[in-house]
Short mmCIF file of C-alpha atoms and ligand atoms in Angstrom, two decimals:
data_model
loop_
_atom_site.label_atom_id
_atom_site.label_comp_id
_atom_site.label_asym_id
_atom_site.label_seq_id
_atom_site.Cartn_x
_atom_site.Cartn_y
_atom_site.Cartn_z
CA MET A 277 20.69 -9.13 7.79
CA ASN A 278 21.22 -12.20 5.64
CA LYS A 279 19.14 -15.35 5.39
CA GLU A 280 21.65 -17.61 7.16
CA ASN A 281 21.76 -15.26 10.09
CA LEU A 282 17.99 -15.17 10.39
CA ILE A 283 17.76 -18.96 10.21
CA LYS A 284 20.36 -19.12 12.98
CA GLN A 285 18.23 -16.81 15.10
CA TYR A 286 15.18 -18.92 14.35
CA LYS A 287 16.98 -22.06 15.50
CA ALA A 288 18.18 -20.36 18.67
CA ILE A 289 14.63 -19.31 19.57
CA TYR A 290 12.59 -22.32 18.49
CA LYS A 291 15.21 -25.12 18.70
CA LYS A 292 14.37 -26.28 15.17
CA SER A 293 14.64 -25.06 11.58
CA PRO A 294 11.93 -23.16 9.72
CA THR A 295 10.17 -25.28 7.11
CA HIS A 296 9.19 -22.32 4.93
CA ILE A 297 10.43 -18.85 4.15
CA ILE A 298 7.72 -16.58 2.86
CA ARG A 299 8.09 -12.99 1.77
CA ALA A 300 5.68 -10.31 0.64
CA PRO A 301 6.66 -6.89 -0.72
CA GLY A 302 5.59 -3.39 0.16
CA ARG A 303 4.21 -1.22 -2.61
CA VAL A 304 4.37 2.29 -3.92
CA ASN A 305 1.44 3.80 -5.72
CA LEU A 306 2.36 5.56 -8.96
CA ILE A 307 -0.97 7.33 -9.28
CA GLY A 308 -4.62 6.93 -8.20
CA GLU A 309 -4.76 7.99 -4.57
CA HIS A 310 -7.82 7.62 -2.35
CA THR A 311 -9.68 6.15 -5.28
CA ASP A 312 -9.67 2.48 -4.28
CA TYR A 313 -12.35 2.72 -1.60
CA ASN A 314 -14.42 4.82 -4.00
CA GLU A 315 -14.41 1.82 -6.36
CA GLY A 316 -12.12 3.60 -8.81
CA PHE A 317 -8.73 2.98 -10.41
CA VAL A 318 -5.20 2.68 -9.03
CA LEU A 319 -1.74 2.03 -10.48
CA PRO A 320 0.73 0.69 -7.90
CA ILE A 321 3.96 -1.30 -8.19
CA ALA A 322 5.40 -3.74 -5.66
CA ILE A 323 8.83 -2.66 -4.40
CA ASP A 324 11.90 -4.74 -3.63
CA ARG A 325 11.49 -4.34 0.14
CA TYR A 326 9.85 -7.28 1.88
CA THR A 327 8.35 -8.63 5.04
CA ASN A 328 10.19 -11.94 5.43
CA MET A 329 8.69 -14.67 7.54
CA PHE A 330 10.47 -17.82 8.64
CA VAL A 331 7.85 -20.31 9.75
CA SER A 332 7.02 -23.84 10.78
CA LYS A 333 4.04 -25.56 12.37
CA SER A 334 4.06 -25.14 16.13
CA GLY A 335 2.44 -28.50 16.84
CA ASP A 336 -0.17 -26.88 19.06
CA ASN A 337 -2.75 -24.16 18.75
CA LYS A 338 -0.41 -21.33 19.58
CA MET A 339 1.12 -18.61 17.44
CA ARG A 340 4.59 -17.76 18.63
CA LEU A 341 6.13 -14.67 17.12
CA TYR A 342 9.54 -13.08 17.26
CA ASP A 343 10.12 -9.76 15.55
CA VAL A 344 13.76 -9.15 14.72
CA LYS A 345 13.37 -5.39 14.43
CA TYR A 346 11.62 -4.94 17.77
CA LYS A 347 13.62 -7.77 19.36
CA GLU A 348 10.35 -8.83 20.96
CA LYS A 349 8.50 -12.08 21.43
CA GLU A 350 4.76 -12.55 21.55
CA GLU A 351 2.49 -15.53 21.87
CA PHE A 352 -1.25 -16.06 21.57
CA ASP A 353 -3.73 -18.88 21.46
CA LEU A 354 -5.79 -19.35 18.31
CA ASN A 355 -8.81 -20.27 20.47
CA ILE A 356 -8.95 -16.80 22.00
CA ILE A 357 -7.73 -14.09 19.70
CA LYS A 358 -7.77 -10.67 21.29
CA HIS A 359 -6.10 -7.35 20.51
CA SER A 360 -2.76 -6.67 22.09
CA GLN A 361 -2.34 -3.19 23.51
CA GLN A 362 1.28 -3.80 24.51
CA LYS A 363 2.57 -5.39 21.33
CA LYS A 364 0.52 -3.70 18.69
CA TRP A 365 2.74 -5.08 15.94
CA SER A 366 1.27 -8.54 16.61
CA ASN A 367 -2.27 -7.39 15.81
CA TYR A 368 -1.67 -8.03 12.11
CA GLN A 369 -0.94 -11.72 12.71
CA ARG A 370 -3.81 -11.90 15.18
CA GLY A 371 -6.17 -10.33 12.65
CA ILE A 372 -5.14 -12.70 9.87
CA ALA A 373 -5.55 -15.79 12.07
CA LYS A 374 -8.96 -14.53 13.14
CA VAL A 375 -10.30 -13.89 9.62
CA LEU A 376 -9.07 -17.30 8.45
CA LEU A 377 -10.73 -19.07 11.37
CA ASP A 378 -13.93 -17.05 10.98
CA ALA A 379 -14.03 -18.02 7.31
CA GLY A 380 -13.83 -21.67 8.32
CA TYR A 381 -10.27 -22.47 7.23
CA LYS A 382 -8.57 -25.22 9.23
CA ILE A 383 -5.41 -23.80 10.69
CA SER A 384 -3.31 -24.43 13.73
CA GLY A 385 -0.31 -22.78 15.35
CA MET A 386 2.93 -21.47 13.84
CA ASP A 387 6.36 -20.56 15.12
CA VAL A 388 7.33 -17.39 13.32
CA LEU A 389 10.34 -15.12 12.98
CA ILE A 390 9.61 -11.82 11.25
CA PHE A 391 12.15 -9.66 9.52
CA GLY A 392 10.57 -6.55 8.02
CA GLU A 393 12.39 -4.42 5.47
CA VAL A 394 9.48 -2.19 4.50
CA PRO A 395 9.77 1.13 6.33
CA GLU A 396 6.86 1.64 8.71
CA GLY A 397 4.55 4.62 8.73
CA ALA A 398 5.97 5.71 5.40
CA GLY A 399 2.99 4.92 3.18
CA LEU A 400 4.77 1.95 1.59
CA SER A 401 2.34 -0.65 2.91
CA SER A 402 4.36 -2.45 5.50
CA SER A 403 1.02 -3.55 7.01
CA ALA A 404 -0.26 -5.13 3.82
CA SER A 405 3.04 -6.94 3.34
CA ILE A 406 2.80 -8.41 6.86
CA GLU A 407 -0.80 -9.45 6.27
CA ILE A 408 -0.03 -11.12 2.95
CA ALA A 409 3.08 -12.87 4.30
CA THR A 410 1.09 -14.19 7.28
CA LEU A 411 -1.72 -15.42 5.05
CA LEU A 412 0.66 -17.16 2.69
CA SER A 413 2.46 -18.76 5.62
CA PHE A 414 -0.81 -20.29 6.83
CA LYS A 415 -1.67 -21.26 3.27
CA GLU A 416 1.61 -23.08 2.77
CA LEU A 417 1.77 -24.77 6.16
CA TYR A 418 -1.83 -25.94 6.21
CA ASP A 419 -2.41 -26.48 2.47
CA LEU A 420 -5.25 -24.03 2.32
CA GLU A 421 -7.04 -23.72 -0.98
CA ILE A 422 -7.54 -20.00 -1.37
CA LYS A 423 -7.61 -18.08 -4.62
CA PRO A 424 -5.60 -14.85 -4.82
CA ILE A 425 -8.62 -12.56 -4.85
CA GLU A 426 -9.90 -14.30 -1.74
CA LEU A 427 -6.49 -13.86 -0.07
CA ILE A 428 -6.56 -10.18 -0.90
CA LYS A 429 -10.06 -9.78 0.50
CA LEU A 430 -9.15 -11.64 3.70
CA ALA A 431 -6.09 -9.46 4.23
CA ARG A 432 -8.15 -6.32 3.78
CA LYS A 433 -10.83 -7.68 6.11
CA ALA A 434 -8.24 -8.24 8.83
CA GLU A 435 -7.05 -4.66 8.50
CA ASN A 436 -10.59 -3.23 8.37
CA GLU A 437 -12.04 -5.26 11.19
CA PHE A 438 -9.15 -6.11 13.48
CA VAL A 439 -6.73 -3.22 13.04
CA SER A 440 -9.64 -0.82 12.42
CA VAL A 441 -8.18 0.97 9.44
CA GLU A 442 -10.87 1.13 6.79
CA CYS A 443 -8.34 0.78 3.96
CA GLY A 444 -9.27 0.01 0.40
CA ILE A 445 -8.00 -3.00 -1.51
CA MET A 446 -4.97 -1.59 -3.36
CA ASP A 447 -2.13 -2.42 -0.96
CA GLN A 448 -2.93 -6.08 -0.40
CA PHE A 449 -3.60 -6.49 -4.13
CA ALA A 450 -0.24 -4.97 -5.06
CA SER A 451 1.66 -6.96 -2.46
CA LEU A 452 0.26 -10.22 -3.78
CA LEU A 453 -0.14 -9.84 -7.52
CA SER A 454 2.29 -7.25 -8.88
CA LYS A 455 4.60 -8.16 -11.72
CA GLU A 456 8.26 -7.32 -12.18
CA GLY A 457 8.83 -4.45 -14.59
CA HIS A 458 5.15 -3.59 -14.71
CA ALA A 459 2.62 -1.40 -12.98
CA LEU A 460 -0.59 -3.01 -11.79
CA PHE A 461 -3.70 -1.29 -13.13
CA ILE A 462 -6.60 -2.30 -10.88
CA ASP A 463 -10.27 -1.61 -11.33
CA CYS A 464 -11.25 -1.59 -7.68
CA ARG A 465 -14.89 -2.32 -8.48
CA SER A 466 -14.62 -5.37 -10.73
CA LEU A 467 -11.21 -6.32 -9.26
CA LYS A 468 -10.01 -6.99 -12.78
CA TYR A 469 -6.40 -6.05 -13.31
CA GLN A 470 -3.92 -5.50 -16.11
CA TYR A 471 -0.15 -5.37 -16.16
CA ILE A 472 1.16 -2.22 -17.79
CA PRO A 473 4.79 -2.49 -18.96
CA LEU A 474 7.00 0.22 -17.52
CA SER A 475 8.94 0.89 -20.64
CA ILE A 476 10.03 4.39 -19.78
CA GLN A 477 13.68 3.89 -20.54
CA ASP A 478 16.31 6.05 -18.85
CA TYR A 479 13.94 7.06 -16.06
CA SER A 480 13.41 5.59 -12.63
CA PHE A 481 11.20 6.10 -9.65
CA LEU A 482 12.87 7.52 -6.58
CA ILE A 483 11.09 7.49 -3.25
CA CYS A 484 11.87 10.00 -0.56
CA ASN A 485 10.65 9.56 2.98
CA SER A 486 9.75 12.90 4.56
CA MET A 487 10.42 11.25 7.93
CA VAL A 488 7.16 12.68 9.17
CA LYS A 489 5.38 9.60 10.46
CA ARG A 490 1.79 9.44 9.44
CA LYS A 491 0.63 10.71 12.80
CA LEU A 492 -3.10 10.35 13.38
CA SER A 493 -3.24 8.84 9.95
CA GLU A 494 -5.74 6.17 10.91
CA SER A 495 -8.31 8.59 12.23
CA SER A 496 -7.73 11.13 9.44
CA TYR A 497 -7.90 8.36 6.87
CA ASN A 498 -11.16 7.03 8.25
CA LYS A 499 -12.45 10.61 8.33
CA ARG A 500 -11.81 11.00 4.60
CA ARG A 501 -13.70 7.79 3.98
CA LYS A 502 -16.66 9.16 5.90
CA GLU A 503 -16.53 12.41 3.96
CA CYS A 504 -16.70 10.42 0.73
CA LYS A 505 -19.71 8.50 2.00
CA ASN A 506 -21.44 11.77 2.87
CA ALA A 507 -20.61 13.24 -0.51
CA LEU A 508 -21.95 10.11 -2.19
CA ARG A 509 -25.21 10.39 -0.25
CA SER A 510 -25.63 13.98 -1.41
CA PHE A 511 -24.91 13.01 -5.00
CA GLN A 512 -27.33 10.11 -4.84
CA LYS A 513 -30.11 12.62 -4.20
CA ILE A 514 -29.18 14.26 -7.49
CA ILE A 515 -28.43 11.14 -9.52
CA PRO A 516 -30.25 8.20 -7.94
CA GLY A 517 -28.70 4.81 -8.53
CA ILE A 518 -25.01 5.72 -8.33
CA ARG A 519 -23.14 3.30 -6.12
CA ALA A 520 -19.83 4.99 -5.48
CA LEU A 521 -17.99 8.22 -6.32
CA ARG A 522 -16.50 6.30 -9.22
CA ASP A 523 -19.86 6.55 -10.96
CA ILE A 524 -19.68 10.34 -11.18
CA SER A 525 -18.44 11.49 -14.57
CA ILE A 526 -16.64 14.76 -15.17
CA GLU A 527 -19.80 16.03 -16.91
CA ASP A 528 -21.95 15.12 -13.88
CA PHE A 529 -19.49 16.83 -11.61
CA LEU A 530 -19.43 20.00 -13.69
CA ARG A 531 -23.20 20.08 -13.91
CA TYR A 532 -24.09 19.25 -10.30
CA GLY A 533 -20.95 19.83 -8.23
CA ALA A 534 -22.10 23.30 -7.20
CA LEU A 535 -25.04 21.74 -5.35
CA LEU A 536 -22.70 20.04 -2.88
CA SER A 537 -21.22 21.51 0.27
CA LYS A 538 -17.75 23.00 -0.23
CA LYS A 539 -16.00 20.09 1.48
CA SER A 540 -17.95 17.41 -0.39
CA ARG A 541 -17.32 19.19 -3.66
CA LYS A 542 -13.58 19.21 -3.09
CA ARG A 543 -13.42 15.53 -2.17
CA VAL A 544 -15.56 14.53 -5.14
CA GLU A 545 -13.57 16.69 -7.54
CA HIS A 546 -10.36 14.95 -6.48
CA VAL A 547 -11.79 11.47 -6.92
CA VAL A 548 -13.45 12.18 -10.27
CA TYR A 549 -10.32 13.70 -11.86
CA GLU A 550 -7.88 11.31 -10.16
CA ASN A 551 -9.70 8.36 -11.71
CA GLU A 552 -9.40 10.08 -15.07
CA ARG A 553 -5.69 10.67 -14.48
CA VAL A 554 -5.10 6.97 -13.78
CA LYS A 555 -6.73 6.03 -17.08
CA GLN A 556 -4.64 8.65 -18.90
CA ALA A 557 -1.52 7.46 -17.07
CA VAL A 558 -2.07 3.95 -18.39
CA GLU A 559 -2.38 5.26 -21.93
CA VAL A 560 0.75 7.42 -21.79
CA LEU A 561 2.74 4.63 -20.16
CA LYS A 562 1.75 2.27 -22.95
CA LYS A 563 3.25 4.81 -25.34
CA GLY A 564 6.37 5.17 -23.20
CA ASN A 565 5.63 8.88 -22.72
CA ALA A 566 7.46 9.62 -19.46
CA LYS A 567 6.96 13.38 -19.74
CA ALA A 568 3.17 13.10 -19.88
CA PHE A 569 3.22 10.63 -17.00
CA GLY A 570 5.25 13.05 -14.88
CA GLU A 571 2.78 15.85 -15.62
CA LEU A 572 -0.06 13.66 -14.33
CA MET A 573 1.93 13.01 -11.15
CA TYR A 574 2.23 16.76 -10.49
CA GLN A 575 -1.49 17.24 -11.12
CA SER A 576 -2.29 14.42 -8.74
CA HIS A 577 -0.23 16.03 -6.01
CA ILE A 578 -1.91 19.41 -6.38
CA SER A 579 -5.28 17.71 -6.15
CA LEU A 580 -4.27 15.75 -3.03
CA LYS A 581 -3.00 18.96 -1.49
CA GLU A 582 -5.77 21.34 -2.37
CA LEU A 583 -8.86 19.23 -2.82
CA TYR A 584 -8.38 16.09 -0.77
CA GLU A 585 -6.25 17.92 1.81
CA VAL A 586 -3.99 15.04 2.81
CA SER A 587 -0.61 16.62 2.14
CA THR A 588 1.74 18.23 4.65
CA GLU A 589 4.15 21.16 4.39
CA GLU A 590 7.04 18.71 4.26
CA LEU A 591 5.56 16.70 1.40
CA ASP A 592 4.79 19.89 -0.53
CA LEU A 593 8.33 21.06 0.00
CA LEU A 594 9.73 17.79 -1.33
CA VAL A 595 7.56 18.04 -4.44
CA ASP A 596 8.59 21.67 -4.97
CA ILE A 597 12.28 20.87 -4.70
CA GLY A 598 11.79 18.31 -7.46
CA LYS A 599 10.04 20.83 -9.72
CA ASP A 600 13.11 23.03 -9.87
CA GLU A 601 15.56 20.23 -10.64
CA SER A 602 16.57 19.22 -14.14
CA GLY A 603 15.75 15.67 -15.12
CA VAL A 604 12.74 15.45 -12.80
CA LEU A 605 9.56 14.83 -14.77
CA GLY A 606 7.08 14.44 -11.95
CA ALA A 607 6.55 14.13 -8.23
CA ARG A 608 3.69 13.49 -5.86
CA LEU A 609 2.91 12.28 -2.40
CA THR A 610 2.20 8.57 -2.43
CA GLY A 611 -0.03 6.49 -0.18
CA ALA A 612 -2.57 7.88 2.26
CA GLY A 613 -0.71 11.15 2.87
CA PHE A 614 -0.53 13.05 6.20
CA GLY A 615 3.21 12.33 6.12
CA GLY A 616 5.13 9.45 4.55
CA CYS A 617 6.76 9.56 1.14
CA VAL A 618 7.02 11.44 -2.12
CA ILE A 619 7.69 9.57 -5.36
CA TYR A 620 9.68 11.19 -8.17
CA LEU A 621 10.01 10.22 -11.79
CA VAL A 622 13.57 11.17 -12.62
CA GLU A 623 16.10 10.69 -15.36
CA ASP A 624 18.61 8.02 -14.29
CA SER A 625 21.57 10.34 -14.75
CA CYS A 626 20.04 12.97 -12.45
CA VAL A 627 19.13 10.77 -9.46
CA GLU A 628 22.27 11.50 -7.43
CA LYS A 629 22.07 15.24 -8.01
CA LEU A 630 18.42 15.25 -6.98
CA LYS A 631 19.19 13.34 -3.78
CA GLU A 632 21.90 15.82 -2.85
CA LYS A 633 19.68 18.79 -3.53
CA ILE A 634 16.79 17.37 -1.52
CA SER A 635 18.99 16.41 1.43
CA ASP A 636 20.46 19.89 1.54
CA VAL A 637 17.32 22.03 1.10
CA TYR A 638 15.02 19.76 3.10
CA TYR A 639 17.35 19.62 6.08
CA LYS A 640 17.89 23.38 6.04
CA LYS A 641 14.16 24.08 6.02
CA THR A 642 12.85 21.33 8.30
CA GLY A 643 15.76 20.02 10.35
CA LEU A 644 14.85 16.53 9.12
CA ILE A 645 17.11 14.12 7.28
CA PRO A 646 15.13 12.52 4.46
CA GLN A 647 15.62 8.89 3.55
CA PHE A 648 15.75 7.65 -0.04
CA TYR A 649 14.71 4.36 -1.55
CA GLU A 650 15.58 3.55 -5.13
CA VAL A 651 13.08 0.86 -5.95
CA VAL A 652 12.59 -1.62 -8.73
CA PRO A 653 9.08 -2.61 -9.84
CA SER A 654 8.97 -6.14 -8.47
CA ASP A 655 6.95 -9.32 -8.40
CA GLY A 656 4.25 -9.66 -5.79
CA ALA A 657 4.42 -12.35 -3.12
CA VAL A 658 3.28 -15.03 -5.51
CA PRO A 659 6.25 -15.49 -7.82
CA GLN A 660 5.39 -15.48 -11.51
CA LYS A 661 6.54 -19.06 -11.95
CA LEU A 662 4.10 -20.25 -9.33
CA ARG A 663 1.19 -18.28 -10.65
CA LEU A 664 -0.22 -21.27 -12.53
CA GLU A 665 -1.33 -22.73 -9.23
CA PHE A 666 -3.40 -19.66 -8.79
CA ARG A 667 -5.20 -19.70 -12.07
CA GLY A 668 -8.78 -18.55 -11.87
CA ALA A 669 -8.13 -15.43 -9.83
C1 GLA B 217 -3.72 3.59 2.12
C2 GLA B 217 -4.80 2.54 2.02
C3 GLA B 217 -5.14 2.25 0.57
C4 GLA B 217 -5.44 3.53 -0.20
C5 GLA B 217 -4.35 4.56 0.04
C6 GLA B 217 -4.69 5.90 -0.56
O1 GLA B 217 -2.53 3.09 1.62
O2 GLA B 217 -4.41 1.35 2.67
O3 GLA B 217 -6.23 1.35 0.49
O4 GLA B 217 -6.70 4.02 0.12
O5 GLA B 217 -4.09 4.76 1.41
O6 GLA B 217 -4.73 5.82 -1.93
#
């Protein structure tokens, strides 16, 4: 769907033109899974798939929404923001409006047309991209002074408190602040970040959607969070003063891990070594060592499968198919798991062959037709040239 077409639709619905077009990308995480809410390290990139929002002030206190994909309208009053059971997709906009109002920002209504390109339920952060696009729309229309880190925190708050997914901070961060051609290395405790150039020439990242929607993902995700909290509590009895699983070193884990219950030990082991892998990944990327990076991806997947237990048979199969193909350096599930996507690091000249092989073997074994996304590491929602406005993040 092109821009002109969407503007035409906007005019047909709202009898006026949009004053702003805002877009925010989805993301794919290269490595560092389930570490963000344990105050650890992550390494995502933004992808060139966006939630596009065409907006203008509504002139009253109402939010009017039209979602092109669902072909559905929705409307709510900013004075009474409640959950919608019927049109769940609108809960993201509701949540964002609510957190802004609760934080004391002066906003009023908007007329919105939404065109989402980020696949849903695939672990590519369509939710975060909607949240960030909605926040930026309010920011632009009502001249809100909000620093990027504050925007990121508000978006996460909306998801935690309104949508009730206790997500960490990675997705919103990546959607807002990623940089073209770079991975975003985030310390999820200090919220300091660094851009790591992706100078692994002749290799690209290929994403493959297992087409298994992340069923029950919310409850399973929240369950993992609880398990981490329990494991932390047990560890705090051994090493008082630690604040998060991030504070456990490999030495601590090797010395005291045996004192934990089996489940806690597995979860902690994943987090401790995954944090280490992210730091190593940054180092090998800086050296342009694609092979070493791919190795870390495989290790991460095994850990997510065996220790954190968030993989599925389909995701494992996709990773295994990659292992046997020439030109594939690494593969792992990406995002929360329980379905969704696998990301491969593959030599450019082997991408087509890999896609064919996957399509063939995966369909034969599962009856599912996988979907592929060849993605380019992209800018976050705040374009680089406008970043100056945001100085002081
Ligand atoms: C989801 C969450 C993130 C992160 C990942 C797992 O995408 O939204 O905060 O926890 O899962 O790494």
